[in-house]
Amino acid sequence: MAVHKKYNALGRGLDALISTESVRTQGSSTISEIPLDQIEPNADQPRSLFDSEALQELANSIREIGIIQPITLRQIAENRFQIIAGERRWRASQLAGKTTIPAYIRTIKDENVMEMALVENIQREDLNAIEIALAYEHLLENTGMTQEKVSERVGKSRTAITNYLRLLKLPAQVQMSLQKKEIDMGHARALLALDSPSLQLKVFKEILKNGWSVRKVEEMVQHLKNGEDIESGKKKIAAKAQLPETYSQARDRLAGVLHTKVAVTCTSKGKGKISIPFNNEQDFEKLMEILDQLKQEQ
């Protein structure tokens, strides 16, 4: 199939970047412009939720400069294609008012589609933990692969895969909250240390109510495993969290200098730890710049 020369990328025709004469990729794949209405999503796509705001932002980018990364399809009938990877780009292209999209056309067996979609999404787009767990479960139940084989195919350790699968044993409320990213995987893994679903739910509600960190959840779980109840555990956690006034003042001063929250923990003997959280690489770099400036001023 030939690639249409009307497709623009970064203001230039695609033919300015690559040859447009029946471009063929490695293996049994071709790249072509495919009409959007000839494409359908993959029912086994591991991603089930798409952030509407992020999707609109991508649509705006596509409207401005076009698709930079082709999606990956397989042909299922004459003029009909199914998405292997790139459903988000396909949806955004529709929002952008596009009629076609550049795509790799792969020759692939049905049983490999879910595997490729999972690998592509893990590497490119952050699936939530439950989506990943369900995708691993699908691979194990529908392809006959062992955990070792899945580990090899997706480039993750067997332990990591096991940890994801264990999440599916949590109560539905916890799984839904994890999927919505109201809690993270660290919280969920801490809850899994409790054998009782009712206790898991009680601690889960405390997490949402009090905004507990993973460390606090781990502490509560340990108290419960030692035979204490929720209220007793909360009192002990609160007592441990109290800092001497001098430590509190120093923490606040440091937070003011770094322009971020600072956590300080301290034992009764004065031994402790300072934690400086950051949300992304950009935040980390800003912290390092501030620390470098302080060092130069000494």
PDB file of C-alpha atoms in Angstrom:
ATOM      1  CA  MET A   1       0.000   0.000   0.000  1.00  0.00           C
ATOM      2  CA  ALA A   2       1.233   3.519  -0.727  1.00  0.00           C
ATOM      3  CA  VAL A   3       1.372   6.331   1.768  1.00  0.00           C
ATOM      4  CA  HIS A   4      -0.661   9.397   0.730  1.00  0.00           C
ATOM      5  CA  LYS A   5       1.541  12.479   0.272  1.00  0.00           C
ATOM      6  CA  LYS A   6      -1.111  14.800   1.726  1.00  0.00           C
ATOM      7  CA  TYR A   7      -0.183  13.843   5.294  1.00  0.00           C
ATOM      8  CA  ASN A   8       1.715  16.652   7.029  1.00  0.00           C
ATOM      9  CA  ALA A   9       4.177  16.231   9.907  1.00  0.00           C
ATOM     10  CA  LEU A  10       5.710  19.249  11.589  1.00  0.00           C
ATOM     11  CA  GLY A  11       4.666  21.446   8.681  1.00  0.00           C
ATOM     12  CA  ARG A  12       6.324  19.275   6.008  1.00  0.00           C
ATOM     13  CA  GLY A  13       4.952  16.532   3.826  1.00  0.00           C
ATOM     14  CA  LEU A  14       5.699  13.010   5.019  1.00  0.00           C
ATOM     15  CA  ASP A  15       7.647  12.522   1.792  1.00  0.00           C
ATOM     16  CA  ALA A  16      10.177  15.065   3.096  1.00  0.00           C
ATOM     17  CA  LEU A  17      10.933  12.721   5.974  1.00  0.00           C
ATOM     18  CA  ILE A  18      10.689   9.247   4.457  1.00  0.00           C
ATOM     19  CA  SER A  19      10.148   7.647   1.072  1.00  0.00           C
ATOM     20  CA  THR A  20       6.443   7.563   0.196  1.00  0.00           C
ATOM     21  CA  GLU A  21       6.677   4.755  -2.313  1.00  0.00           C
ATOM     22  CA  SER A  22       5.070   1.796  -0.534  1.00  0.00           C
ATOM     23  CA  VAL A  23       7.026   2.193   2.698  1.00  0.00           C
ATOM     24  CA  ARG A  24       7.682  -1.200   4.282  1.00  0.00           C
ATOM     25  CA  THR A  25       8.716  -1.631   7.904  1.00  0.00           C
ATOM     26  CA  GLN A  26      10.769  -4.416   9.396  1.00  0.00           C
ATOM     27  CA  GLY A  27       9.081  -7.815   9.267  1.00  0.00           C
ATOM     28  CA  SER A  28       5.593  -8.297   7.837  1.00  0.00           C
ATOM     29  CA  SER A  29       4.380  -4.693   8.207  1.00  0.00           C
ATOM     30  CA  THR A  30       3.533  -1.803   5.869  1.00  0.00           C
ATOM     31  CA  ILE A  31       2.751   1.834   6.663  1.00  0.00           C
ATOM     32  CA  SER A  32      -0.249   3.499   5.015  1.00  0.00           C
ATOM     33  CA  GLU A  33      -2.827   6.249   5.441  1.00  0.00           C
ATOM     34  CA  ILE A  34      -5.997   4.483   6.607  1.00  0.00           C
ATOM     35  CA  PRO A  35      -9.491   6.080   6.752  1.00  0.00           C
ATOM     36  CA  LEU A  36     -10.586   6.457  10.373  1.00  0.00           C
ATOM     37  CA  ASP A  37     -14.005   4.958   9.649  1.00  0.00           C
ATOM     38  CA  GLN A  38     -12.368   1.713   8.514  1.00  0.00           C
ATOM     39  CA  ILE A  39     -10.734   1.248  11.923  1.00  0.00           C
ATOM     40  CA  GLU A  40     -12.230  -0.326  15.034  1.00  0.00           C
ATOM     41  CA  PRO A  41     -10.813  -0.596  18.562  1.00  0.00           C
ATOM     42  CA  ASN A  42      -9.575  -3.863  19.968  1.00  0.00           C
ATOM     43  CA  ALA A  43     -12.031  -5.318  22.506  1.00  0.00           C
ATOM     44  CA  ASP A  44      -9.064  -6.735  24.437  1.00  0.00           C
ATOM     45  CA  GLN A  45      -7.268  -3.380  24.637  1.00  0.00           C
ATOM     46  CA  PRO A  46      -5.899  -3.178  28.209  1.00  0.00           C
ATOM     47  CA  ARG A  47      -6.615   0.553  28.477  1.00  0.00           C
ATOM     48  CA  SER A  48     -10.299   1.116  29.257  1.00  0.00           C
ATOM     49  CA  LEU A  49     -10.263   4.714  30.536  1.00  0.00           C
ATOM     50  CA  PHE A  50      -9.161   7.749  28.524  1.00  0.00           C
ATOM     51  CA  ASP A  51      -8.711  11.120  30.216  1.00  0.00           C
ATOM     52  CA  SER A  52     -10.945  13.536  28.276  1.00  0.00           C
ATOM     53  CA  GLU A  53      -8.764  16.594  28.916  1.00  0.00           C
ATOM     54  CA  ALA A  54      -5.560  14.831  27.870  1.00  0.00           C
ATOM     55  CA  LEU A  55      -7.371  13.435  24.811  1.00  0.00           C
ATOM     56  CA  GLN A  56      -8.464  16.948  23.797  1.00  0.00           C
ATOM     57  CA  GLU A  57      -4.911  18.230  24.235  1.00  0.00           C
ATOM     58  CA  LEU A  58      -3.657  15.479  21.933  1.00  0.00           C
ATOM     59  CA  ALA A  59      -6.421  16.317  19.428  1.00  0.00           C
ATOM     60  CA  ASN A  60      -5.292  19.957  19.425  1.00  0.00           C
ATOM     61  CA  SER A  61      -1.718  18.846  18.773  1.00  0.00           C
ATOM     62  CA  ILE A  62      -2.817  16.560  15.946  1.00  0.00           C
ATOM     63  CA  ARG A  63      -4.880  19.368  14.423  1.00  0.00           C
ATOM     64  CA  GLU A  64      -1.811  21.613  14.575  1.00  0.00           C
ATOM     65  CA  ILE A  65       1.039  19.334  13.432  1.00  0.00           C
ATOM     66  CA  GLY A  66      -0.503  15.960  12.599  1.00  0.00           C
ATOM     67  CA  ILE A  67       0.292  12.469  13.883  1.00  0.00           C
ATOM     68  CA  ILE A  68       3.981  12.003  14.633  1.00  0.00           C
ATOM     69  CA  GLN A  69       3.832   8.303  15.605  1.00  0.00           C
ATOM     70  CA  PRO A  70       1.744   5.997  13.374  1.00  0.00           C
ATOM     71  CA  ILE A  71      -0.673   3.671  15.106  1.00  0.00           C
ATOM     72  CA  THR A  72      -0.451  -0.104  14.632  1.00  0.00           C
ATOM     73  CA  LEU A  73      -3.279  -2.075  12.980  1.00  0.00           C
ATOM     74  CA  ARG A  74      -4.064  -5.533  11.703  1.00  0.00           C
ATOM     75  CA  GLN A  75      -6.375  -6.172   8.760  1.00  0.00           C
ATOM     76  CA  ILE A  76      -9.440  -8.218   9.717  1.00  0.00           C
ATOM     77  CA  ALA A  77     -11.443  -7.923   6.473  1.00  0.00           C
ATOM     78  CA  GLU A  78     -11.450  -5.980   3.226  1.00  0.00           C
ATOM     79  CA  ASN A  79     -11.186  -2.280   4.166  1.00  0.00           C
ATOM     80  CA  ARG A  80     -11.532  -3.162   7.868  1.00  0.00           C
ATOM     81  CA  PHE A  81      -8.744  -2.855  10.428  1.00  0.00           C
ATOM     82  CA  GLN A  82      -8.406  -3.453  14.168  1.00  0.00           C
ATOM     83  CA  ILE A  83      -6.173  -1.448  16.484  1.00  0.00           C
ATOM     84  CA  ILE A  84      -3.218  -3.246  18.035  1.00  0.00           C
ATOM     85  CA  ALA A  85      -1.679  -0.126  19.565  1.00  0.00           C
ATOM     86  CA  GLY A  86      -2.622   3.539  19.385  1.00  0.00           C
ATOM     87  CA  GLU A  87      -6.317   3.746  20.295  1.00  0.00           C
ATOM     88  CA  ARG A  88      -5.694   7.062  22.079  1.00  0.00           C
ATOM     89  CA  ARG A  89      -4.195   8.579  18.901  1.00  0.00           C
ATOM     90  CA  TRP A  90      -7.130   7.199  16.855  1.00  0.00           C
ATOM     91  CA  ARG A  91      -9.705   8.742  19.208  1.00  0.00           C
ATOM     92  CA  ALA A  92      -7.866  12.063  19.283  1.00  0.00           C
ATOM     93  CA  SER A  93      -7.677  12.119  15.474  1.00  0.00           C
ATOM     94  CA  GLN A  94     -11.458  11.793  15.343  1.00  0.00           C
ATOM     95  CA  LEU A  95     -11.793  14.712  17.754  1.00  0.00           C
ATOM     96  CA  ALA A  96      -9.395  16.693  15.589  1.00  0.00           C
ATOM     97  CA  GLY A  97     -11.646  16.199  12.550  1.00  0.00           C
ATOM     98  CA  LYS A  98      -9.166  14.059  10.637  1.00  0.00           C
ATOM     99  CA  THR A  99     -10.391  11.529   8.078  1.00  0.00           C
ATOM    100  CA  THR A 100      -7.278   9.337   7.837  1.00  0.00           C
ATOM    101  CA  ILE A 101      -4.395   8.307  10.077  1.00  0.00           C
ATOM    102  CA  PRO A 102      -0.940   6.892   9.277  1.00  0.00           C
ATOM    103  CA  ALA A 103      -0.684   3.311  10.454  1.00  0.00           C
ATOM    104  CA  TYR A 104       1.576   0.292  10.439  1.00  0.00           C
ATOM    105  CA  ILE A 105      -0.323  -2.689   9.062  1.00  0.00           C
ATOM    106  CA  ARG A 106       0.879  -5.818  10.821  1.00  0.00           C
ATOM    107  CA  THR A 107       0.369  -9.442   9.887  1.00  0.00           C
ATOM    108  CA  ILE A 108      -0.295 -11.004  13.278  1.00  0.00           C
ATOM    109  CA  LYS A 109      -2.070 -13.951  14.845  1.00  0.00           C
ATOM    110  CA  ASP A 110      -5.155 -13.263  16.984  1.00  0.00           C
ATOM    111  CA  GLU A 111      -3.580 -14.599  20.154  1.00  0.00           C
ATOM    112  CA  ASN A 112      -0.736 -12.084  19.870  1.00  0.00           C
ATOM    113  CA  VAL A 113      -2.895  -8.938  19.707  1.00  0.00           C
ATOM    114  CA  MET A 114      -3.463  -8.538  23.456  1.00  0.00           C
ATOM    115  CA  GLU A 115       0.188  -9.210  24.151  1.00  0.00           C
ATOM    116  CA  MET A 116       1.351  -6.511  21.731  1.00  0.00           C
ATOM    117  CA  ALA A 117      -1.211  -3.992  23.012  1.00  0.00           C
ATOM    118  CA  LEU A 118      -0.138  -4.614  26.601  1.00  0.00           C
ATOM    119  CA  VAL A 119       3.571  -4.276  25.868  1.00  0.00           C
ATOM    120  CA  GLU A 120       3.036  -1.118  23.789  1.00  0.00           C
ATOM    121  CA  ASN A 121       0.895   0.537  26.452  1.00  0.00           C
ATOM    122  CA  ILE A 122       3.210  -0.318  29.354  1.00  0.00           C
ATOM    123  CA  GLN A 123       6.088   1.234  27.449  1.00  0.00           C
ATOM    124  CA  ARG A 124       4.226   4.281  26.111  1.00  0.00           C
ATOM    125  CA  GLU A 125       1.181   5.117  28.228  1.00  0.00           C
ATOM    126  CA  ASP A 126       0.781   4.486  31.939  1.00  0.00           C
ATOM    127  CA  LEU A 127      -2.067   2.051  32.386  1.00  0.00           C
ATOM    128  CA  ASN A 128      -3.518   2.078  35.860  1.00  0.00           C
ATOM    129  CA  ALA A 129      -2.521  -0.850  38.045  1.00  0.00           C
ATOM    130  CA  ILE A 130      -5.855  -2.675  37.706  1.00  0.00           C
ATOM    131  CA  GLU A 131      -5.782  -2.460  33.904  1.00  0.00           C
ATOM    132  CA  ILE A 132      -2.304  -3.976  33.932  1.00  0.00           C
ATOM    133  CA  ALA A 133      -3.393  -6.709  36.352  1.00  0.00           C
ATOM    134  CA  LEU A 134      -6.419  -7.605  34.199  1.00  0.00           C
ATOM    135  CA  ALA A 135      -4.267  -7.669  31.083  1.00  0.00           C
ATOM    136  CA  TYR A 136      -1.775 -10.047  32.719  1.00  0.00           C
ATOM    137  CA  GLU A 137      -4.665 -12.233  33.862  1.00  0.00           C
ATOM    138  CA  HIS A 138      -6.025 -12.277  30.312  1.00  0.00           C
ATOM    139  CA  LEU A 139      -2.655 -13.346  28.932  1.00  0.00           C
ATOM    140  CA  LEU A 140      -2.373 -16.175  31.456  1.00  0.00           C
ATOM    141  CA  GLU A 141      -5.923 -17.455  30.999  1.00  0.00           C
ATOM    142  CA  ASN A 142      -6.313 -17.094  27.237  1.00  0.00           C
ATOM    143  CA  THR A 143      -2.897 -17.848  25.777  1.00  0.00           C
ATOM    144  CA  GLY A 144      -1.755 -20.688  28.019  1.00  0.00           C
ATOM    145  CA  MET A 145       1.434 -18.816  28.853  1.00  0.00           C
ATOM    146  CA  THR A 146       3.026 -19.257  32.264  1.00  0.00           C
ATOM    147  CA  GLN A 147       4.034 -16.315  34.457  1.00  0.00           C
ATOM    148  CA  GLU A 148       7.629 -16.954  33.422  1.00  0.00           C
ATOM    149  CA  LYS A 149       6.683 -16.680  29.743  1.00  0.00           C
ATOM    150  CA  VAL A 150       4.631 -13.519  30.316  1.00  0.00           C
ATOM    151  CA  SER A 151       7.608 -12.101  32.196  1.00  0.00           C
ATOM    152  CA  GLU A 152       9.852 -12.700  29.195  1.00  0.00           C
ATOM    153  CA  ARG A 153       7.379 -11.240  26.714  1.00  0.00           C
ATOM    154  CA  VAL A 154       6.614  -7.978  28.554  1.00  0.00           C
ATOM    155  CA  GLY A 155      10.065  -7.420  30.065  1.00  0.00           C
ATOM    156  CA  LYS A 156       8.866  -7.430  33.675  1.00  0.00           C
ATOM    157  CA  SER A 157      10.006  -9.631  36.527  1.00  0.00           C
ATOM    158  CA  ARG A 158       7.823 -12.521  37.607  1.00  0.00           C
ATOM    159  CA  THR A 159       7.579 -10.913  41.054  1.00  0.00           C
ATOM    160  CA  ALA A 160       6.190  -7.714  39.526  1.00  0.00           C
ATOM    161  CA  ILE A 161       3.582  -9.675  37.582  1.00  0.00           C
ATOM    162  CA  THR A 162       2.607 -11.625  40.716  1.00  0.00           C
ATOM    163  CA  ASN A 163       2.212  -8.374  42.655  1.00  0.00           C
ATOM    164  CA  TYR A 164      -0.118  -6.981  39.988  1.00  0.00           C
ATOM    165  CA  LEU A 165      -2.221 -10.141  39.929  1.00  0.00           C
ATOM    166  CA  ARG A 166      -2.595 -10.044  43.724  1.00  0.00           C
ATOM    167  CA  LEU A 167      -4.355  -6.684  43.382  1.00  0.00           C
ATOM    168  CA  LEU A 168      -7.340  -8.519  41.869  1.00  0.00           C
ATOM    169  CA  LYS A 169      -7.908 -10.194  45.255  1.00  0.00           C
ATOM    170  CA  LEU A 170      -8.675  -6.854  46.930  1.00  0.00           C
ATOM    171  CA  PRO A 171     -12.302  -5.769  47.583  1.00  0.00           C
ATOM    172  CA  ALA A 172     -14.025  -4.163  44.601  1.00  0.00           C
ATOM    173  CA  GLN A 173     -14.113  -0.732  46.282  1.00  0.00           C
ATOM    174  CA  VAL A 174     -10.347  -0.776  46.695  1.00  0.00           C
ATOM    175  CA  GLN A 175      -9.801  -1.902  43.099  1.00  0.00           C
ATOM    176  CA  MET A 176     -12.055   0.877  41.796  1.00  0.00           C
ATOM    177  CA  SER A 177     -10.212   3.474  43.880  1.00  0.00           C
ATOM    178  CA  LEU A 178      -6.891   2.169  42.593  1.00  0.00           C
ATOM    179  CA  GLN A 179      -8.183   2.376  39.030  1.00  0.00           C
ATOM    180  CA  LYS A 180      -9.251   5.992  39.625  1.00  0.00           C
ATOM    181  CA  LYS A 181      -5.795   6.651  41.132  1.00  0.00           C
ATOM    182  CA  GLU A 182      -7.311   7.795  44.441  1.00  0.00           C
ATOM    183  CA  ILE A 183      -4.758   5.481  46.057  1.00  0.00           C
ATOM    184  CA  ASP A 184      -1.578   4.095  44.570  1.00  0.00           C
ATOM    185  CA  MET A 185      -0.148   0.615  44.277  1.00  0.00           C
ATOM    186  CA  GLY A 186       1.903   1.053  47.455  1.00  0.00           C
ATOM    187  CA  HIS A 187      -1.290   1.531  49.474  1.00  0.00           C
ATOM    188  CA  ALA A 188      -2.874  -1.501  47.825  1.00  0.00           C
ATOM    189  CA  ARG A 189       0.137  -3.744  48.441  1.00  0.00           C
ATOM    190  CA  ALA A 190       0.150  -2.724  52.107  1.00  0.00           C
ATOM    191  CA  LEU A 191      -3.541  -3.692  52.382  1.00  0.00           C
ATOM    192  CA  LEU A 192      -2.795  -7.103  50.888  1.00  0.00           C
ATOM    193  CA  ALA A 193      -0.804  -7.929  54.039  1.00  0.00           C
ATOM    194  CA  LEU A 194      -4.182  -8.146  55.836  1.00  0.00           C
ATOM    195  CA  ASP A 195      -6.064 -11.424  55.389  1.00  0.00           C
ATOM    196  CA  SER A 196      -9.479  -9.983  56.269  1.00  0.00           C
ATOM    197  CA  PRO A 197     -11.372  -8.137  53.475  1.00  0.00           C
ATOM    198  CA  SER A 198     -13.383  -6.282  56.141  1.00  0.00           C
ATOM    199  CA  LEU A 199     -10.167  -4.994  57.749  1.00  0.00           C
ATOM    200  CA  GLN A 200      -8.831  -4.074  54.317  1.00  0.00           C
ATOM    201  CA  LEU A 201     -11.942  -1.975  53.729  1.00  0.00           C
ATOM    202  CA  LYS A 202     -11.704  -0.292  57.145  1.00  0.00           C
ATOM    203  CA  VAL A 203      -8.104   0.732  56.570  1.00  0.00           C
ATOM    204  CA  PHE A 204      -8.944   1.769  53.011  1.00  0.00           C
ATOM    205  CA  LYS A 205     -11.616   4.173  54.310  1.00  0.00           C
ATOM    206  CA  GLU A 206      -9.070   5.651  56.728  1.00  0.00           C
ATOM    207  CA  ILE A 207      -6.676   6.199  53.811  1.00  0.00           C
ATOM    208  CA  LEU A 208      -9.308   8.198  51.914  1.00  0.00           C
ATOM    209  CA  LYS A 209     -10.457  10.064  55.019  1.00  0.00           C
ATOM    210  CA  ASN A 210      -7.026  11.015  56.361  1.00  0.00           C
ATOM    211  CA  GLY A 211      -4.856  11.000  53.236  1.00  0.00           C
ATOM    212  CA  TRP A 212      -2.481   8.464  54.772  1.00  0.00           C
ATOM    213  CA  SER A 213       0.880   7.860  53.162  1.00  0.00           C
ATOM    214  CA  VAL A 214       1.951   4.332  52.258  1.00  0.00           C
ATOM    215  CA  ARG A 215       4.223   4.346  55.305  1.00  0.00           C
ATOM    216  CA  LYS A 216       1.308   5.122  57.636  1.00  0.00           C
ATOM    217  CA  VAL A 217      -0.765   2.349  56.074  1.00  0.00           C
ATOM    218  CA  GLU A 218       2.101  -0.078  56.609  1.00  0.00           C
ATOM    219  CA  GLU A 219       2.312   1.010  60.251  1.00  0.00           C
ATOM    220  CA  MET A 220      -1.439   0.557  60.734  1.00  0.00           C
ATOM    221  CA  VAL A 221      -1.341  -2.872  59.114  1.00  0.00           C
ATOM    222  CA  GLN A 222       1.448  -3.917  61.475  1.00  0.00           C
ATOM    223  CA  HIS A 223      -0.560  -2.738  64.496  1.00  0.00           C
ATOM    224  CA  LEU A 224      -3.586  -4.724  63.290  1.00  0.00           C
ATOM    225  CA  LYS A 225      -1.488  -7.847  62.709  1.00  0.00           C
ATOM    226  CA  ASN A 226      -0.246  -7.486  66.285  1.00  0.00           C
ATOM    227  CA  GLY A 227      -3.826  -7.780  67.527  1.00  0.00           C
ATOM    228  CA  GLU A 228      -4.638  -4.097  68.013  1.00  0.00           C
ATOM    229  CA  ASP A 229      -7.709  -2.353  66.610  1.00  0.00           C
ATOM    230  CA  ILE A 230      -7.986   0.623  64.242  1.00  0.00           C
ATOM    231  CA  GLU A 231      -8.427   3.251  66.963  1.00  0.00           C
ATOM    232  CA  SER A 232      -5.471   1.993  68.998  1.00  0.00           C
ATOM    233  CA  GLY A 233      -3.313   1.961  65.869  1.00  0.00           C
ATOM    234  CA  LYS A 234      -4.347   5.516  64.982  1.00  0.00           C
ATOM    235  CA  LYS A 235      -3.351   6.782  68.432  1.00  0.00           C
ATOM    236  CA  LYS A 236       0.079   5.176  68.197  1.00  0.00           C
ATOM    237  CA  ILE A 237       0.617   6.548  64.693  1.00  0.00           C
ATOM    238  CA  ALA A 238      -0.430  10.037  65.839  1.00  0.00           C
ATOM    239  CA  ALA A 239       1.884   9.883  68.846  1.00  0.00           C
ATOM    240  CA  LYS A 240       4.806   8.876  66.663  1.00  0.00           C
ATOM    241  CA  ALA A 241       4.041  11.700  64.270  1.00  0.00           C
ATOM    242  CA  GLN A 242       4.405  14.387  66.959  1.00  0.00           C
ATOM    243  CA  LEU A 243       7.680  16.275  66.709  1.00  0.00           C
ATOM    244  CA  PRO A 244       9.479  18.442  69.272  1.00  0.00           C
ATOM    245  CA  GLU A 245       8.872  22.162  68.643  1.00  0.00           C
ATOM    246  CA  THR A 246      12.451  22.760  67.486  1.00  0.00           C
ATOM    247  CA  TYR A 247      12.129  20.000  64.884  1.00  0.00           C
ATOM    248  CA  SER A 248       8.796  21.378  63.664  1.00  0.00           C
ATOM    249  CA  GLN A 249      10.275  24.855  63.262  1.00  0.00           C
ATOM    250  CA  ALA A 250      13.286  23.489  61.393  1.00  0.00           C
ATOM    251  CA  ARG A 251      10.994  21.468  59.114  1.00  0.00           C
ATOM    252  CA  ASP A 252       8.929  24.567  58.299  1.00  0.00           C
ATOM    253  CA  ARG A 253      12.044  26.637  57.611  1.00  0.00           C
ATOM    254  CA  LEU A 254      13.387  23.973  55.234  1.00  0.00           C
ATOM    255  CA  ALA A 255      10.017  23.733  53.478  1.00  0.00           C
ATOM    256  CA  GLY A 256      10.084  27.506  52.964  1.00  0.00           C
ATOM    257  CA  VAL A 257      13.568  27.411  51.442  1.00  0.00           C
ATOM    258  CA  LEU A 258      12.765  24.509  49.121  1.00  0.00           C
ATOM    259  CA  HIS A 259       9.245  25.727  48.261  1.00  0.00           C
ATOM    260  CA  THR A 260       7.771  22.281  48.864  1.00  0.00           C
ATOM    261  CA  LYS A 261       6.450  20.103  51.667  1.00  0.00           C
ATOM    262  CA  VAL A 262       9.037  18.479  53.922  1.00  0.00           C
ATOM    263  CA  ALA A 263       8.379  15.494  56.190  1.00  0.00           C
ATOM    264  CA  VAL A 264      10.397  14.878  59.344  1.00  0.00           C
ATOM    265  CA  THR A 265      10.162  11.803  61.571  1.00  0.00           C
ATOM    266  CA  CYS A 266      11.946  11.472  64.863  1.00  0.00           C
ATOM    267  CA  THR A 267      12.345   8.829  67.579  1.00  0.00           C
ATOM    268  CA  SER A 268      12.329   9.566  71.302  1.00  0.00           C
ATOM    269  CA  LYS A 269      16.148   9.395  71.208  1.00  0.00           C
ATOM    270  CA  GLY A 270      16.385  12.158  68.611  1.00  0.00           C
ATOM    271  CA  LYS A 271      17.200   9.929  65.636  1.00  0.00           C
ATOM    272  CA  GLY A 272      15.133  10.719  62.559  1.00  0.00           C
ATOM    273  CA  LYS A 273      14.754  11.209  58.848  1.00  0.00           C
ATOM    274  CA  ILE A 274      13.953  14.110  56.498  1.00  0.00           C
ATOM    275  CA  SER A 275      11.883  13.344  53.382  1.00  0.00           C
ATOM    276  CA  ILE A 276      11.461  15.763  50.481  1.00  0.00           C
ATOM    277  CA  PRO A 277       8.771  14.592  48.022  1.00  0.00           C
ATOM    278  CA  PHE A 278       8.631  15.546  44.347  1.00  0.00           C
ATOM    279  CA  ASN A 279       6.016  14.840  41.673  1.00  0.00           C
ATOM    280  CA  ASN A 280       8.138  14.533  38.556  1.00  0.00           C
ATOM    281  CA  GLU A 281      11.582  14.982  37.044  1.00  0.00           C
ATOM    282  CA  GLN A 282      11.034  18.726  36.646  1.00  0.00           C
ATOM    283  CA  ASP A 283      10.300  19.128  40.375  1.00  0.00           C
ATOM    284  CA  PHE A 284      13.399  17.072  41.201  1.00  0.00           C
ATOM    285  CA  GLU A 285      15.580  19.277  39.002  1.00  0.00           C
ATOM    286  CA  LYS A 286      14.219  22.427  40.692  1.00  0.00           C
ATOM    287  CA  LEU A 287      15.075  20.980  44.099  1.00  0.00           C
ATOM    288  CA  MET A 288      18.603  20.192  42.939  1.00  0.00           C
ATOM    289  CA  GLU A 289      19.021  23.740  41.581  1.00  0.00           C
ATOM    290  CA  ILE A 290      17.995  25.210  44.952  1.00  0.00           C
ATOM    291  CA  LEU A 291      20.377  22.897  46.810  1.00  0.00           C
ATOM    292  CA  ASP A 292      23.208  23.794  44.408  1.00  0.00           C
ATOM    293  CA  GLN A 293      22.570  27.498  44.991  1.00  0.00           C
ATOM    294  CA  LEU A 294      22.658  26.999  48.761  1.00  0.00           C
ATOM    295  CA  LYS A 295      25.951  25.140  48.436  1.00  0.00           C
ATOM    296  CA  GLN A 296      27.492  27.960  46.384  1.00  0.00           C
ATOM    297  CA  GLU A 297      26.416  30.551  48.952  1.00  0.00           C
ATOM    298  CA  GLN A 298      28.301  28.814  51.751  1.00  0.00           C
TER     299      GLN A 298
END
